[in-house]
Short mmCIF file of C-alpha atoms in Angstrom, two decimals:
data_model
loop_
_atom_site.label_atom_id
_atom_site.label_comp_id
_atom_site.label_asym_id
_atom_site.label_seq_id
_atom_site.Cartn_x
_atom_site.Cartn_y
_atom_site.Cartn_z
CA MET A 1 -60.43 44.82 -58.57
CA VAL A 2 -60.94 42.81 -61.78
CA HIS A 3 -58.17 42.45 -64.36
CA HIS A 4 -58.57 41.10 -67.92
CA HIS A 5 -56.08 40.03 -70.57
CA LEU A 6 -54.40 42.57 -72.83
CA ILE A 7 -54.68 41.27 -76.41
CA GLY A 8 -54.16 43.36 -79.53
CA GLY A 9 -54.15 46.55 -77.51
CA ARG A 10 -57.52 45.87 -75.86
CA SER A 11 -58.62 44.67 -72.43
CA VAL A 12 -60.24 41.30 -73.11
CA PRO A 13 -62.03 38.93 -70.70
CA ALA A 14 -61.36 35.20 -70.76
CA SER A 15 -63.13 33.48 -73.64
CA ASN A 16 -65.07 31.31 -71.18
CA GLY A 17 -65.76 34.20 -68.83
CA GLU A 18 -63.95 32.54 -65.91
CA MET A 19 -61.92 34.42 -63.32
CA LEU A 20 -59.32 33.47 -60.70
CA ASP A 21 -59.16 34.89 -57.20
CA VAL A 22 -55.87 36.56 -56.29
CA LEU A 23 -54.89 35.98 -52.67
CA SER A 24 -52.38 38.25 -51.00
CA PRO A 25 -49.68 36.19 -49.24
CA VAL A 26 -49.56 38.92 -46.61
CA ASP A 27 -52.88 37.88 -45.04
CA GLY A 28 -54.28 35.12 -47.26
CA LYS A 29 -57.25 37.23 -48.32
CA VAL A 30 -58.64 37.79 -51.83
CA PHE A 31 -57.83 41.30 -53.04
CA ALA A 32 -58.24 41.03 -56.83
CA ARG A 33 -59.43 38.78 -59.64
CA ILE A 34 -57.75 37.95 -62.94
CA ALA A 35 -59.01 36.40 -66.16
CA SER A 36 -58.50 32.63 -66.31
CA GLY A 37 -56.86 32.26 -69.70
CA THR A 38 -57.79 29.49 -72.12
CA LYS A 39 -56.24 27.92 -75.19
CA GLN A 40 -58.51 30.16 -77.25
CA ASP A 41 -57.19 33.26 -75.46
CA ILE A 42 -53.61 32.24 -76.14
CA ASP A 43 -54.48 31.67 -79.79
CA ALA A 44 -56.00 35.14 -80.01
CA ALA A 45 -52.90 36.68 -78.43
CA VAL A 46 -50.55 34.82 -80.79
CA ARG A 47 -52.60 35.95 -83.80
CA ALA A 48 -52.50 39.55 -82.54
CA ALA A 49 -48.73 39.32 -82.10
CA ARG A 50 -48.32 37.84 -85.59
CA GLY A 51 -50.35 40.68 -87.03
CA ALA A 52 -48.13 43.24 -85.30
CA PHE A 53 -44.95 41.45 -86.33
CA GLU A 54 -46.01 41.40 -89.97
CA GLY A 55 -47.46 44.89 -89.76
CA ALA A 56 -46.96 48.03 -87.68
CA TRP A 57 -44.27 46.68 -85.36
CA SER A 58 -41.98 45.44 -88.14
CA ARG A 59 -42.28 48.76 -90.00
CA LEU A 60 -40.56 50.57 -87.13
CA THR A 61 -36.82 51.04 -87.36
CA ALA A 62 -34.57 49.73 -84.61
CA THR A 63 -34.12 53.30 -83.42
CA GLU A 64 -37.87 53.81 -83.18
CA ARG A 65 -38.32 50.56 -81.23
CA GLY A 66 -35.56 51.64 -78.89
CA ARG A 67 -37.16 55.02 -78.28
CA LEU A 68 -40.46 53.35 -77.37
CA LEU A 69 -38.67 51.15 -74.83
CA ILE A 70 -36.90 54.16 -73.36
CA ARG A 71 -40.25 55.95 -73.08
CA LEU A 72 -41.65 52.92 -71.30
CA ALA A 73 -38.63 52.92 -68.97
CA ALA A 74 -39.40 56.52 -68.02
CA ALA A 75 -43.06 55.68 -67.44
CA VAL A 76 -42.11 52.75 -65.19
CA GLU A 77 -39.70 54.91 -63.23
CA ALA A 78 -42.37 57.56 -62.72
CA ASP A 79 -44.80 54.85 -61.56
CA ALA A 80 -42.25 53.00 -59.40
CA ASP A 81 -43.93 53.64 -56.05
CA ALA A 82 -47.33 52.44 -57.25
CA LEU A 83 -45.78 49.39 -58.92
CA ALA A 84 -43.88 48.57 -55.73
CA ALA A 85 -47.04 48.76 -53.62
CA LEU A 86 -48.88 46.52 -56.07
CA GLU A 87 -46.01 44.01 -56.13
CA SER A 88 -45.78 43.89 -52.34
CA CYS A 89 -49.47 43.14 -52.04
CA ASP A 90 -49.38 40.61 -54.89
CA ASN A 91 -46.31 38.56 -53.94
CA GLY A 92 -45.45 39.65 -50.42
CA LYS A 93 -41.93 40.99 -50.77
CA PRO A 94 -40.84 43.92 -48.57
CA LEU A 95 -41.71 47.29 -50.05
CA ARG A 96 -38.07 48.35 -50.49
CA GLN A 97 -37.32 45.18 -52.48
CA ALA A 98 -40.42 45.67 -54.63
CA ARG A 99 -39.34 49.22 -55.41
CA ALA A 100 -35.86 47.99 -56.29
CA ASP A 101 -37.52 45.61 -58.75
CA ALA A 102 -39.43 48.47 -60.37
CA VAL A 103 -36.23 50.49 -60.70
CA ALA A 104 -34.47 47.44 -62.17
CA LEU A 105 -37.29 47.01 -64.70
CA ALA A 106 -36.86 50.61 -65.80
CA ARG A 107 -33.13 50.00 -66.20
CA TYR A 108 -33.71 46.83 -68.27
CA LEU A 109 -36.00 48.73 -70.61
CA GLU A 110 -33.52 51.59 -70.85
CA PHE A 111 -30.64 49.19 -71.49
CA TYR A 112 -32.41 47.26 -74.23
CA GLY A 113 -33.94 50.40 -75.71
CA SER A 114 -30.47 51.89 -76.00
CA ALA A 115 -29.12 48.66 -77.53
CA ALA A 116 -31.86 48.11 -80.11
CA ASP A 117 -30.02 49.91 -82.93
CA LYS A 118 -26.63 48.43 -82.04
CA LEU A 119 -27.39 44.83 -82.96
CA HIS A 120 -25.00 44.58 -85.85
CA GLY A 121 -24.43 41.85 -88.41
CA ASP A 122 -21.25 40.64 -90.14
CA VAL A 123 -19.62 40.49 -93.52
CA ILE A 124 -17.86 37.21 -94.30
CA PRO A 125 -14.83 37.17 -96.64
CA TYR A 126 -15.63 34.61 -99.33
CA LEU A 127 -15.19 34.19 -103.09
CA THR A 128 -14.17 37.31 -104.98
CA THR A 129 -17.31 36.92 -107.05
CA HIS A 130 -19.68 37.06 -104.08
CA PHE A 131 -20.69 39.40 -101.28
CA ILE A 132 -21.77 37.67 -98.05
CA GLY A 133 -23.73 39.55 -95.42
CA VAL A 134 -25.04 38.08 -92.17
CA GLU A 135 -27.76 40.03 -90.42
CA ARG A 136 -29.33 39.56 -87.01
CA VAL A 137 -33.10 39.20 -87.35
CA PRO A 138 -35.89 38.61 -84.81
CA HIS A 139 -37.38 35.15 -84.36
CA GLY A 140 -40.88 36.49 -84.97
CA VAL A 141 -43.45 35.92 -82.21
CA THR A 142 -41.90 35.06 -78.86
CA GLY A 143 -43.66 33.54 -75.84
CA HIS A 144 -42.65 34.47 -72.29
CA ILE A 145 -43.71 32.44 -69.26
CA VAL A 146 -42.81 34.61 -66.28
CA PRO A 147 -42.63 33.33 -62.66
CA TRP A 148 -44.04 34.89 -59.52
CA ASN A 149 -40.84 35.68 -57.61
CA TYR A 150 -39.52 38.59 -59.72
CA PRO A 151 -42.23 39.36 -62.30
CA MET A 152 -41.08 42.89 -63.09
CA GLN A 153 -37.40 42.05 -63.39
CA ILE A 154 -37.91 38.92 -65.47
CA PHE A 155 -40.36 40.76 -67.71
CA GLY A 156 -37.68 43.38 -68.24
CA ARG A 157 -34.87 41.01 -69.07
CA SER A 158 -36.85 38.75 -71.42
CA VAL A 159 -39.69 40.80 -72.91
CA GLY A 160 -37.58 43.96 -73.02
CA ALA A 161 -34.86 42.17 -74.97
CA ALA A 162 -37.34 40.44 -77.29
CA LEU A 163 -39.06 43.72 -78.17
CA ALA A 164 -35.75 45.51 -78.72
CA ALA A 165 -34.74 42.77 -81.15
CA GLY A 166 -37.95 43.30 -83.13
CA ASN A 167 -40.08 40.38 -81.95
CA ALA A 168 -43.76 40.69 -81.09
CA THR A 169 -44.55 39.10 -77.73
CA VAL A 170 -47.09 37.06 -75.80
CA VAL A 171 -46.59 37.03 -72.04
CA LYS A 172 -48.11 34.57 -69.61
CA PRO A 173 -47.43 35.76 -66.03
CA ALA A 174 -47.71 33.46 -63.03
CA GLU A 175 -51.23 33.34 -61.67
CA ASP A 176 -49.86 34.28 -58.22
CA ALA A 177 -48.29 37.53 -59.43
CA SER A 178 -49.73 39.00 -62.64
CA LEU A 179 -50.69 42.50 -61.63
CA THR A 180 -47.51 44.49 -62.17
CA ILE A 181 -47.02 42.94 -65.61
CA LEU A 182 -50.55 43.92 -66.57
CA ARG A 183 -49.86 47.45 -65.33
CA VAL A 184 -46.61 47.71 -67.31
CA ALA A 185 -48.36 46.44 -70.44
CA SER A 186 -50.95 49.19 -69.94
CA LEU A 187 -48.12 51.74 -69.68
CA ALA A 188 -46.71 50.40 -72.95
CA ARG A 189 -50.00 51.22 -74.67
CA GLU A 190 -49.93 54.72 -73.17
CA VAL A 191 -46.43 55.48 -74.50
CA GLY A 192 -47.31 54.38 -78.02
CA PHE A 193 -46.50 50.70 -78.57
CA PRO A 194 -48.44 49.40 -81.60
CA ASP A 195 -51.38 47.14 -80.80
CA GLY A 196 -50.32 43.50 -80.66
CA ALA A 197 -46.61 44.07 -80.06
CA LEU A 198 -47.10 43.21 -76.38
CA ASN A 199 -49.91 40.87 -75.31
CA VAL A 200 -50.57 39.51 -71.82
CA VAL A 201 -52.74 36.48 -71.06
CA THR A 202 -53.24 35.63 -67.39
CA GLY A 203 -54.36 32.31 -65.96
CA LEU A 204 -53.14 28.94 -64.77
CA GLY A 205 -49.90 27.41 -65.94
CA ARG A 206 -51.50 24.09 -66.75
CA THR A 207 -53.93 25.75 -69.16
CA ALA A 208 -52.73 29.11 -70.48
CA GLY A 209 -49.03 28.36 -69.91
CA ALA A 210 -49.24 24.93 -71.49
CA ALA A 211 -51.16 26.34 -74.47
CA LEU A 212 -48.51 29.01 -75.03
CA ALA A 213 -45.63 26.50 -74.86
CA ALA A 214 -47.33 24.23 -77.38
CA HIS A 215 -48.69 26.86 -79.77
CA PRO A 216 -47.48 26.34 -83.36
CA GLY A 217 -47.52 30.10 -83.96
CA ILE A 218 -44.73 30.75 -81.43
CA ASP A 219 -41.21 31.05 -82.87
CA PHE A 220 -39.19 31.12 -79.63
CA LEU A 221 -39.91 30.70 -75.91
CA SER A 222 -38.49 32.07 -72.68
CA PHE A 223 -39.31 30.20 -69.47
CA THR A 224 -38.21 30.80 -65.89
CA GLY A 225 -39.43 28.38 -63.23
CA SER A 226 -39.00 24.89 -61.85
CA PRO A 227 -36.98 22.17 -63.62
CA GLU A 228 -40.06 19.97 -63.80
CA THR A 229 -42.17 22.59 -65.55
CA GLY A 230 -39.19 23.56 -67.70
CA THR A 231 -39.02 19.99 -68.98
CA ALA A 232 -42.70 20.14 -69.90
CA VAL A 233 -42.26 23.50 -71.66
CA GLN A 234 -39.28 22.33 -73.69
CA THR A 235 -41.01 19.07 -74.59
CA ALA A 236 -44.06 20.97 -75.85
CA ALA A 237 -41.91 23.44 -77.79
CA ALA A 238 -39.94 20.60 -79.38
CA GLN A 239 -43.09 19.38 -81.11
CA ASN A 240 -42.95 22.63 -83.10
CA HIS A 241 -39.14 22.67 -83.40
CA VAL A 242 -39.00 25.89 -81.39
CA GLY A 243 -35.99 27.08 -79.42
CA VAL A 244 -36.29 27.75 -75.68
CA THR A 245 -34.31 29.69 -73.11
CA LEU A 246 -34.71 27.95 -69.74
CA GLU A 247 -33.73 29.34 -66.34
CA LEU A 248 -34.64 26.68 -63.83
CA GLY A 249 -33.18 27.48 -60.45
CA GLY A 250 -30.09 26.65 -58.46
CA LYS A 251 -28.40 25.42 -55.33
CA SER A 252 -25.74 28.07 -55.27
CA ALA A 253 -22.71 27.87 -52.98
CA GLN A 254 -20.76 30.67 -51.36
CA VAL A 255 -17.22 29.48 -50.63
CA VAL A 256 -15.60 31.18 -47.63
CA PHE A 257 -11.83 30.69 -47.32
CA ASP A 258 -9.93 31.26 -44.10
CA ASP A 259 -8.44 34.52 -45.38
CA ALA A 260 -11.83 36.04 -46.26
CA ASP A 261 -12.79 39.50 -45.07
CA LEU A 262 -15.58 38.32 -42.79
CA GLU A 263 -16.77 41.80 -41.84
CA ARG A 264 -17.47 42.38 -45.51
CA ALA A 265 -18.79 38.90 -46.22
CA LEU A 266 -21.22 38.26 -43.36
CA PRO A 267 -24.03 40.69 -44.31
CA THR A 268 -24.00 39.33 -47.86
CA LEU A 269 -23.91 35.68 -46.78
CA VAL A 270 -27.13 36.23 -44.83
CA ASN A 271 -28.89 38.55 -47.26
CA ALA A 272 -28.28 36.17 -50.18
CA ILE A 273 -30.62 33.60 -48.62
CA ILE A 274 -33.30 35.85 -47.11
CA GLN A 275 -33.80 38.21 -50.06
CA ASN A 276 -37.36 37.73 -51.29
CA GLY A 277 -37.78 35.12 -48.57
CA GLY A 278 -35.20 32.86 -50.22
CA GLN A 279 -37.55 32.52 -53.20
CA THR A 280 -34.75 33.42 -55.58
CA CYS A 281 -33.21 31.11 -58.16
CA SER A 282 -29.75 32.52 -57.45
CA ALA A 283 -30.12 32.43 -53.65
CA GLY A 284 -26.89 31.63 -51.84
CA SER A 285 -28.39 28.61 -50.09
CA ARG A 286 -25.13 26.80 -49.26
CA LEU A 287 -22.18 28.08 -47.23
CA LEU A 288 -18.95 26.16 -47.76
CA ILE A 289 -16.58 27.29 -45.02
CA GLN A 290 -12.91 26.37 -44.59
CA ARG A 291 -12.62 24.20 -41.51
CA GLY A 292 -10.25 26.47 -39.58
CA ILE A 293 -12.87 29.25 -39.40
CA PHE A 294 -15.99 27.09 -39.58
CA ASP A 295 -17.12 27.54 -35.98
CA LYS A 296 -16.36 31.27 -36.04
CA VAL A 297 -18.40 31.88 -39.19
CA VAL A 298 -21.27 29.67 -38.02
CA ASP A 299 -21.43 31.59 -34.73
CA SER A 300 -21.48 34.94 -36.55
CA VAL A 301 -24.12 33.85 -39.06
CA SER A 302 -26.20 32.36 -36.23
CA GLU A 303 -26.15 35.64 -34.36
CA ARG A 304 -27.48 37.44 -37.40
CA PHE A 305 -30.12 34.77 -38.07
CA ARG A 306 -31.55 35.05 -34.55
CA ALA A 307 -32.28 38.72 -35.21
CA LEU A 308 -34.15 38.12 -38.49
CA LYS A 309 -37.89 38.68 -38.71
CA ALA A 310 -40.47 37.81 -41.35
CA GLY A 311 -43.31 40.30 -41.47
CA ARG A 312 -45.68 42.60 -43.32
CA PRO A 313 -44.13 44.08 -46.50
CA GLU A 314 -45.02 47.67 -45.68
CA ALA A 315 -42.95 47.43 -42.48
CA ASN A 316 -39.88 46.61 -44.60
CA PRO A 317 -38.93 43.51 -42.57
CA ASP A 318 -35.95 41.29 -43.32
CA LEU A 319 -38.26 39.12 -45.41
CA GLY A 320 -41.93 38.85 -46.26
CA PRO A 321 -44.20 35.79 -46.51
CA MET A 322 -43.92 32.90 -48.94
CA ILE A 323 -45.91 33.42 -52.14
CA ASN A 324 -48.74 31.01 -51.25
CA GLN A 325 -49.77 28.31 -48.83
CA ALA A 326 -48.36 25.52 -50.99
CA GLN A 327 -44.93 27.18 -50.96
CA GLN A 328 -45.15 27.75 -47.21
CA ARG A 329 -45.91 24.07 -46.68
CA ARG A 330 -43.12 23.05 -49.05
CA VAL A 331 -40.53 24.99 -47.05
CA GLN A 332 -41.91 23.69 -43.76
CA ALA A 333 -41.68 20.15 -45.10
CA TYR A 334 -38.00 20.66 -45.95
CA LEU A 335 -37.38 21.95 -42.44
CA GLU A 336 -38.97 18.79 -41.06
CA ARG A 337 -36.89 16.62 -43.39
CA GLY A 338 -33.75 18.33 -42.17
CA ARG A 339 -34.67 17.71 -38.57
CA GLY A 340 -35.63 14.15 -39.50
CA GLU A 341 -32.10 13.63 -40.83
CA GLY A 342 -30.80 14.67 -37.44
CA LEU A 343 -29.37 17.94 -38.68
CA THR A 344 -28.64 20.66 -36.14
CA VAL A 345 -30.51 23.95 -36.33
CA ALA A 346 -27.75 26.40 -35.48
CA ALA A 347 -30.15 29.35 -35.37
CA SER A 348 -33.66 30.43 -36.30
CA GLY A 349 -35.24 33.79 -36.90
CA GLY A 350 -38.82 34.64 -36.07
CA VAL A 351 -42.11 35.99 -37.37
CA ALA A 352 -43.09 39.52 -36.35
CA GLU A 353 -45.84 39.70 -33.76
CA ASP A 354 -47.98 41.93 -35.95
CA ALA A 355 -47.77 39.63 -39.00
CA PRO A 356 -51.35 38.73 -40.04
CA ALA A 357 -52.36 35.26 -38.88
CA GLY A 358 -53.56 34.26 -42.35
CA GLY A 359 -50.26 35.14 -44.06
CA TYR A 360 -47.80 32.56 -45.36
CA TYR A 361 -44.84 33.34 -43.12
CA VAL A 362 -41.85 31.09 -42.44
CA ALA A 363 -39.12 31.86 -39.92
CA PRO A 364 -35.60 31.71 -41.45
CA ALA A 365 -33.53 28.68 -40.40
CA PHE A 366 -29.78 28.00 -40.44
CA PHE A 367 -28.50 24.41 -40.26
CA ALA A 368 -24.86 23.62 -39.43
CA PRO A 369 -22.95 21.44 -39.96
CA VAL A 370 -24.74 19.74 -42.86
CA PRO A 371 -23.31 16.82 -44.87
CA HIS A 372 -22.88 17.42 -48.57
CA GLU A 373 -25.18 14.48 -49.33
CA SER A 374 -28.07 15.85 -47.25
CA VAL A 375 -31.35 16.69 -48.97
CA LEU A 376 -30.93 20.27 -47.74
CA SER A 377 -27.56 20.47 -49.49
CA GLN A 378 -28.77 18.98 -52.76
CA GLU A 379 -32.36 20.10 -53.38
CA GLU A 380 -33.64 23.61 -54.01
CA VAL A 381 -35.82 24.57 -51.06
CA PHE A 382 -36.79 27.99 -52.46
CA GLY A 383 -37.19 29.45 -49.00
CA PRO A 384 -35.14 31.08 -46.20
CA VAL A 385 -33.15 27.94 -45.35
CA LEU A 386 -29.35 28.11 -45.21
CA VAL A 387 -26.92 25.21 -44.71
CA ALA A 388 -23.22 25.25 -43.85
CA THR A 389 -20.65 22.57 -44.70
CA PRO A 390 -16.93 22.59 -43.82
CA PHE A 391 -14.14 21.94 -46.32
CA GLU A 392 -10.41 21.35 -45.94
CA ASP A 393 -8.72 22.81 -48.99
CA GLU A 394 -9.26 24.45 -52.36
CA ALA A 395 -9.75 21.18 -54.22
CA GLU A 396 -12.49 20.04 -51.83
CA ALA A 397 -14.17 23.44 -51.98
CA VAL A 398 -14.45 23.22 -55.76
CA ARG A 399 -15.67 19.63 -55.61
CA LEU A 400 -18.40 20.49 -53.11
CA ALA A 401 -19.43 23.69 -54.88
CA ASN A 402 -19.84 21.83 -58.16
CA GLY A 403 -21.36 18.79 -56.49
CA THR A 404 -25.06 19.33 -57.20
CA ALA A 405 -27.22 18.95 -60.30
CA TYR A 406 -27.44 22.75 -60.56
CA GLY A 407 -24.99 25.36 -61.84
CA LEU A 408 -26.42 28.87 -61.75
CA VAL A 409 -24.37 31.15 -59.47
CA ALA A 410 -21.41 30.82 -57.09
CA GLY A 411 -19.62 33.11 -54.66
CA VAL A 412 -15.96 33.06 -53.60
CA TRP A 413 -14.66 34.93 -50.58
CA THR A 414 -10.87 35.28 -50.31
CA ARG A 415 -8.16 37.95 -50.20
CA ASP A 416 -5.88 35.80 -52.39
CA ALA A 417 -6.14 37.14 -55.96
CA MET A 418 -4.60 34.07 -57.55
CA ARG A 419 -6.91 31.75 -55.62
CA SER A 420 -9.97 33.79 -56.56
CA THR A 421 -9.08 33.39 -60.23
CA ARG A 422 -8.35 29.65 -59.95
CA VAL A 423 -11.47 28.85 -57.98
CA GLY A 424 -13.70 31.21 -59.93
CA ARG A 425 -12.71 29.62 -63.23
CA ALA A 426 -13.21 26.13 -61.79
CA MET A 427 -16.82 26.83 -60.84
CA ARG A 428 -19.46 25.20 -63.05
CA ALA A 429 -21.79 28.17 -62.79
CA GLY A 430 -23.11 30.78 -65.17
CA GLN A 431 -22.06 33.63 -62.88
CA VAL A 432 -19.28 33.66 -60.29
CA PHE A 433 -18.95 36.53 -57.84
CA VAL A 434 -15.70 37.16 -55.93
CA ASN A 435 -15.95 39.07 -52.64
CA CYS A 436 -19.50 40.08 -53.55
CA TYR A 437 -22.74 38.37 -54.58
CA GLY A 438 -25.33 39.57 -57.08
CA ALA A 439 -23.71 42.99 -57.32
CA GLY A 440 -25.92 45.82 -58.55
CA GLY A 441 -28.80 43.77 -59.94
CA GLY A 442 -26.77 42.57 -62.90
CA ILE A 443 -28.82 44.11 -65.71
CA GLU A 444 -25.77 44.20 -67.98
CA LEU A 445 -24.45 40.74 -66.97
CA PRO A 446 -25.37 37.59 -68.99
CA PHE A 447 -27.34 35.23 -66.76
CA GLY A 448 -28.10 31.52 -67.04
CA GLY A 449 -26.81 28.20 -65.89
CA PHE A 450 -25.51 24.72 -66.47
CA GLY A 451 -27.14 21.35 -65.86
CA ARG A 452 -30.44 21.44 -64.00
CA SER A 453 -30.27 25.24 -63.93
CA GLY A 454 -31.22 25.32 -67.61
CA HIS A 455 -29.64 26.70 -70.76
CA GLY A 456 -29.44 29.87 -72.81
CA ARG A 457 -28.65 33.33 -71.48
CA GLU A 458 -30.70 36.38 -70.61
CA LYS A 459 -29.63 39.81 -69.33
CA GLY A 460 -26.95 41.95 -70.90
CA PHE A 461 -26.24 42.18 -74.60
CA GLU A 462 -26.09 38.39 -74.72
CA GLY A 463 -29.78 38.37 -73.79
CA LEU A 464 -30.57 40.60 -76.75
CA VAL A 465 -28.74 38.24 -79.11
CA GLU A 466 -30.70 35.29 -77.65
CA PHE A 467 -33.91 36.73 -79.10
CA THR A 468 -32.52 36.84 -82.63
CA THR A 469 -31.34 34.45 -85.30
CA THR A 470 -29.24 35.05 -88.42
CA ARG A 471 -30.00 35.41 -92.08
CA THR A 472 -27.17 35.03 -94.57
CA LEU A 473 -27.37 36.99 -97.81
CA VAL A 474 -25.23 35.69 -100.68
CA ILE A 475 -24.95 38.04 -103.65
CA ALA A 476 -23.09 37.01 -106.80
CA HIS A 477 -21.61 39.97 -108.66
CA GLY A 478 -18.93 38.44 -110.87
#
């Protein structure tokens, strides 16, 4: 199947006529082709978005924008099974996880659609001779560079919020996983979005993505991806003095104290690293375990790891394949580095016997004990690789948890309410979960990090505010 850009409400081929093969990570075979976007294509999309922002899109009231988003949410929900099947084929995640992503996308659109007319301004007390009003206004045309691991969800949290705030948008999906975003953009046309309000240009990051980041017609950017690419995006945007929200990954710790409810914790400790094959920015990739229960927890986690299987998405395995061969090799290289450091593999999962030979599968691996300074403790693997490190007391737990360049998410497991508050507030992380991890998808919860994890916030009402700026109106009446 061949897929073109969506620009100004029309399906448009690449300006140079070039296409990219789309390989399914399930079996490594080509199953679709997408347009290979160019600088000219990005320029056309930005011009279409500008036309919508200065025209039909800006003439809609906040209530009308919200109703369109809610209609789109309903269309996504009705199409959830088809979107899930497409996502599973495109990026390899188990079918149940792909369907959960489609449901989450519908909820994002519903949330932001419902919030569109509740973005209020302020009145500032000032001189008695003046009235001061501060209103929240859209940036204008926003660019969205969406990664391959959760395309539907990240589309929902960034593009949904931007549209609710009144921006017109240009979306550049990852070349490895563009198809569900193209489908959702098509649904947006069907439910009545004005032409140009939502544009999608597919293609390579180094061409289409770079052109979008550097385009002088973009007023604000949202990027989710690697720290290295995030640096390039922000550098390009800075040339045009454009703001950027960056979400760049993590090395998130789950801290398990000796009074933790292990029966409750163990399934979550394992699932937090194997969900989407560990290709999750908020993956719980480090276990910090109080020394008195270290061996017990390691034994229990190891038992669960040995039962894990990577396999075909339609079989709903514990995890699917890596997104592509490069990612598979990256994870395998980290496994070799860990072994090269002399680290102990406490347990490994397996690959299902019926997994296609050409797929990009990696068996989950659990290393314990692992020094805090190890490469596996400090660098984001972005795969199903878990490490465990012991700690003595609360102070050491906090030091270790905060002891990486990242600061996205943290987990704390304890029955002590006072300790949970102390430790939770000491974490240098954008989200801290106590006796849970990633509860409920977090549509309503502001999300973003510190340090190498990036800056700015998406999700929740805070994410809606991120896609606006303020205009102050000063009226003299005396």
